[in-house]
Amino acid sequence: MLNQNEKNAPVRVGIIGLGTVGQGFLRLLLKNQGLIRERLGFPLALGGVCEKNPETLKGLTLPPECVVYREWKEMVLDPRISLVVELVGGLEPARSILLEAMKAGKSVVTANKALLARHGEEIFGAAASHGVDLGFEASVGGGIPILRTLRESLAGDRILRLAGIINGTANYILTRMSREGLEFETVLSEAQRHGYAESDPTYDIDGIDSAHKIAILATMAFGSPVNLQEIPVEGIRQIKPIDLEFGREFGYVLKLLGIAVDHGDSLDIRVHPSFLPENSLLSEVDGVFNAIELSGQALGPLLLYGRGAGGDPTATAVMGDVMECARGVFHGARAQVPALGFPFSGRIRRPLRPISAIFSEYYLRFMAQDQPGTLSYLAGILGDRGISIESVIQKGRDRGGSVPVVVTTHRATESQIRDSLAIIDASHHVTEKTVVIRIEDVSMEGSLS
Ligand SMILES: NC(=O)c1ccc[n+]([C@@H]2O[C@H](COP(=O)([O-])OP(=O)(O)OC[C@H]3O[C@@H](n4cnc5c(N)ncnc54)[C@H](OP(=O)(O)O)[C@@H]3O)[C@@H](O)[C@H]2O)c1
């Protein structure tokens, strides 16, 4: 670990990648330089930048002492740079940047959830073995300080469960579909035109980005490494306005949730669209905002709400980490709290529950043949498999010979539901594959059962 404990010697930070978050960080560093110095008790200087796109660099005003590196390796190996901020995104060269910088004895900060969700073991392991600090607050929830809350504020409590709206693009699309009755494709292309959705929106709308974030959250909350590939993930492409409308009639709002529950001997971690009671806190989180609700055994419920993306909000999370690492550099000591909140060697892997074993209430929309006896057939198949119906709505007539019949159920396992639908969907009583949406219990009573 470098020691820069010379009077007034600034800690020099280097940024690799000056895109949305990198430029936000730059703005914050330059604008709040005085405040940052006051709070740290020593100066934090922009020692260097490295950006692939020369056009981006042309548009920026950099302080005179800032070195512009052509290659990230030059910055990482330059002894004048004490700590490295990786903001290029993606897997490579981001992974190599972090590993090489840590190998060179430098603390690192990243916002890269995709990288941590896939290569977290290697990266957290490297931080532990090289004895450097690793900040990654911005990787989940943008500007929302959820990771520090889990790592430090709730270090002494057991986290029972966690549910979050952790992708702003998906939430924006569902909010507009719900409010305006628009089709998914219409809202998506508008969001792309206005810059709220990427030109390739796959990660956001197919739930992959949320899976990255819930994997990181669950690792921190439960102290167990999480294999990303084992997380059941469903996105929002298949959502239709008709289901949002029926949901409203039952008093529900649809959200794409990342969910993580501690069952003691196993964990339940998943991402999928969920109906929430309209009076729940998470159901009020609209547009691009994010929120994470958790339940601590001693604490009870907690909700953190704020801007989950964007250059400026995300930069505040990056800056908090940079300042923490800079203190370590200045005082020649590592942060007192390990990156994950517990020693790397203290993690205990617990298996993930398969989706077939989860318990939930369900919304089922059948497109039923408009004939006598269909409703009793559907109820019979569900009842034979131990699924009890809570309510039924049948409305409208003649959508090509079929009518929507919507059923909500009491708690059942996913395998009970799948077994029933395998029979129903193969029968002549329905004309389309049944739509299944889980209804989430947001009472935050916790689990460990
Ligand atoms: N945007 C958000 O709101 C947000 C929120 C939370 C977390 N994050 C995370 O923050 C990270 C950065 O996201 P972003 O939105 O700022 O991405 P971005 O706008 O695409 O910026 C990345 C920048 O890095 C540059 N770059 C790529 N490879 C490089 C290399 N080898 N050397 C130097 N520069 C390189 C890119 O240049 P080119 O454009 O020429 O490729 C681009 O300017 C990602 O991990 C993302 O997941 C973003």
PDB file of C-alpha atoms and ligand atoms in Angstrom, residues 16-23 50-54 56 70-72 86-90 92-93 97 110-114 138-142 198 209 213 308-311 314, ligand 1:
ATOM      1  CA  ILE A  16      -9.955   5.405 -17.088  1.00  0.00           C
ATOM      2  CA  GLY A  17     -13.063   5.967 -19.244  1.00  0.00           C
ATOM      3  CA  LEU A  18     -14.574   9.426 -19.549  1.00  0.00           C
ATOM      4  CA  GLY A  19     -18.087   8.577 -20.668  1.00  0.00           C
ATOM      5  CA  THR A  20     -21.308   9.372 -18.788  1.00  0.00           C
ATOM      6  CA  VAL A  21     -20.043   8.465 -15.309  1.00  0.00           C
ATOM      7  CA  GLY A  22     -16.406   9.436 -15.910  1.00  0.00           C
ATOM      8  CA  GLN A  23     -17.380  12.950 -16.956  1.00  0.00           C
ATOM      9  CA  CYS A  50      -7.252   7.776 -20.100  1.00  0.00           C
ATOM     10  CA  GLU A  51     -10.021   7.776 -22.679  1.00  0.00           C
ATOM     11  CA  LYS A  52     -10.268   5.776 -25.879  1.00  0.00           C
ATOM     12  CA  ASN A  53     -12.276   8.366 -27.782  1.00  0.00           C
ATOM     13  CA  PRO A  54     -10.072  11.377 -28.767  1.00  0.00           C
ATOM     14  CA  THR A  56     -14.334  13.144 -25.940  1.00  0.00           C
ATOM     15  CA  ARG A  70      -2.850   6.955 -24.355  1.00  0.00           C
ATOM     16  CA  GLU A  71      -2.998   3.466 -22.846  1.00  0.00           C
ATOM     17  CA  TRP A  72      -4.573   2.391 -19.549  1.00  0.00           C
ATOM     18  CA  GLU A  86     -12.244   2.156 -13.787  1.00  0.00           C
ATOM     19  CA  LEU A  87     -15.230   3.575 -15.683  1.00  0.00           C
ATOM     20  CA  VAL A  88     -14.917   1.933 -19.102  1.00  0.00           C
ATOM     21  CA  GLY A  89     -17.612  -0.704 -18.416  1.00  0.00           C
ATOM     22  CA  GLY A  90     -17.838  -4.188 -19.982  1.00  0.00           C
ATOM     23  CA  GLU A  92     -12.352  -6.457 -20.851  1.00  0.00           C
ATOM     24  CA  PRO A  93     -10.184  -4.493 -20.489  1.00  0.00           C
ATOM     25  CA  ILE A  97      -7.379  -2.759 -15.441  1.00  0.00           C
ATOM     26  CA  THR A 110     -15.369   0.775 -10.151  1.00  0.00           C
ATOM     27  CA  ALA A 111     -19.040   1.100 -11.072  1.00  0.00           C
ATOM     28  CA  ASN A 112     -18.969  -2.056 -13.148  1.00  0.00           C
ATOM     29  CA  LYS A 113     -21.763  -4.388 -11.999  1.00  0.00           C
ATOM     30  CA  ALA A 114     -21.488  -6.709 -15.009  1.00  0.00           C
ATOM     31  CA  ALA A 138     -21.856   2.867  -7.828  1.00  0.00           C
ATOM     32  CA  SER A 139     -22.323  -0.647  -9.216  1.00  0.00           C
ATOM     33  CA  VAL A 140     -25.781  -0.972  -7.595  1.00  0.00           C
ATOM     34  CA  GLY A 141     -28.437   1.720  -7.442  1.00  0.00           C
ATOM     35  CA  GLY A 142     -26.325   4.535  -8.965  1.00  0.00           C
ATOM     36  CA  GLU A 198     -29.685   2.090 -24.930  1.00  0.00           C
ATOM     37  CA  ASP A 209     -28.651  -5.817 -15.471  1.00  0.00           C
ATOM     38  CA  LYS A 213     -27.092  -6.032  -9.199  1.00  0.00           C
ATOM     39  CA  GLY A 308     -30.212   4.803  -9.835  1.00  0.00           C
ATOM     40  CA  ALA A 309     -28.295   6.069 -12.870  1.00  0.00           C
ATOM     41  CA  GLY A 310     -27.024   9.182 -14.646  1.00  0.00           C
ATOM     42  CA  GLY A 311     -23.586  10.759 -14.681  1.00  0.00           C
ATOM     43  CA  THR A 314     -23.574   7.890 -10.009  1.00  0.00           C
TER      44      THR A 314
HETATM   45  N1  LIG B   1     -24.371   5.438 -16.997  1.00  0.00           N
HETATM   46  C1  LIG B   1     -24.878   5.228 -15.790  1.00  0.00           C
HETATM   47  O1  LIG B   1     -25.835   5.886 -15.385  1.00  0.00           O
HETATM   48  C2  LIG B   1     -24.262   4.213 -14.877  1.00  0.00           C
HETATM   49  C3  LIG B   1     -24.818   4.004 -13.594  1.00  0.00           C
HETATM   50  C4  LIG B   1     -24.229   3.085 -12.730  1.00  0.00           C
HETATM   51  C5  LIG B   1     -23.119   2.361 -13.149  1.00  0.00           C
HETATM   52  N2  LIG B   1     -22.636   2.559 -14.424  1.00  0.00           N
HETATM   53  C6  LIG B   1     -21.442   1.788 -14.807  1.00  0.00           C
HETATM   54  O2  LIG B   1     -20.377   2.704 -14.983  1.00  0.00           O
HETATM   55  C7  LIG B   1     -19.487   2.234 -15.988  1.00  0.00           C
HETATM   56  C8  LIG B   1     -19.325   3.325 -17.040  1.00  0.00           C
HETATM   57  O3  LIG B   1     -20.601   3.567 -17.622  1.00  0.00           O
HETATM   58  P1  LIG B   1     -20.853   4.810 -18.595  1.00  0.00           P
HETATM   59  O4  LIG B   1     -22.329   4.899 -18.763  1.00  0.00           O
HETATM   60  O5  LIG B   1     -20.102   5.988 -18.132  1.00  0.00           O
HETATM   61  O6  LIG B   1     -20.224   4.239 -19.949  1.00  0.00           O
HETATM   62  P2  LIG B   1     -19.865   5.061 -21.275  1.00  0.00           P
HETATM   63  O7  LIG B   1     -20.626   6.330 -21.327  1.00  0.00           O
HETATM   64  O8  LIG B   1     -19.947   4.108 -22.402  1.00  0.00           O
HETATM   65  O9  LIG B   1     -18.325   5.447 -21.024  1.00  0.00           O
HETATM   66  C9  LIG B   1     -17.261   4.555 -21.142  1.00  0.00           C
HETATM   67  C10 LIG B   1     -16.104   5.332 -21.711  1.00  0.00           C
HETATM   68  O10 LIG B   1     -14.919   4.543 -21.634  1.00  0.00           O
HETATM   69  C11 LIG B   1     -14.243   4.628 -22.868  1.00  0.00           C
HETATM   70  N3  LIG B   1     -13.406   3.461 -23.060  1.00  0.00           N
HETATM   71  C12 LIG B   1     -13.776   2.227 -23.506  1.00  0.00           C
HETATM   72  N4  LIG B   1     -12.700   1.412 -23.523  1.00  0.00           N
HETATM   73  C13 LIG B   1     -11.633   2.151 -23.089  1.00  0.00           C
HETATM   74  C14 LIG B   1     -10.258   1.883 -22.899  1.00  0.00           C
HETATM   75  N5  LIG B   1      -9.734   0.684 -23.179  1.00  0.00           N
HETATM   76  N6  LIG B   1      -9.451   2.866 -22.450  1.00  0.00           N
HETATM   77  C15 LIG B   1      -9.972   4.098 -22.172  1.00  0.00           C
HETATM   78  N7  LIG B   1     -11.272   4.414 -22.350  1.00  0.00           N
HETATM   79  C16 LIG B   1     -12.094   3.452 -22.791  1.00  0.00           C
HETATM   80  C17 LIG B   1     -15.347   4.728 -23.893  1.00  0.00           C
HETATM   81  O11 LIG B   1     -14.878   5.235 -25.122  1.00  0.00           O
HETATM   82  P3  LIG B   1     -15.695   4.853 -26.488  1.00  0.00           P
HETATM   83  O12 LIG B   1     -17.019   5.516 -26.358  1.00  0.00           O
HETATM   84  O13 LIG B   1     -14.851   5.370 -27.585  1.00  0.00           O
HETATM   85  O14 LIG B   1     -15.807   3.333 -26.475  1.00  0.00           O
HETATM   86  C18 LIG B   1     -16.311   5.690 -23.190  1.00  0.00           C
HETATM   87  O15 LIG B   1     -15.979   7.039 -23.394  1.00  0.00           O
HETATM   88  C19 LIG B   1     -20.096   0.939 -16.504  1.00  0.00           C
HETATM   89  O16 LIG B   1     -19.526  -0.154 -15.844  1.00  0.00           O
HETATM   90  C20 LIG B   1     -21.573   1.062 -16.124  1.00  0.00           C
HETATM   91  O17 LIG B   1     -22.187  -0.198 -15.955  1.00  0.00           O
HETATM   92  C21 LIG B   1     -23.174   3.451 -15.273  1.00  0.00           C
END
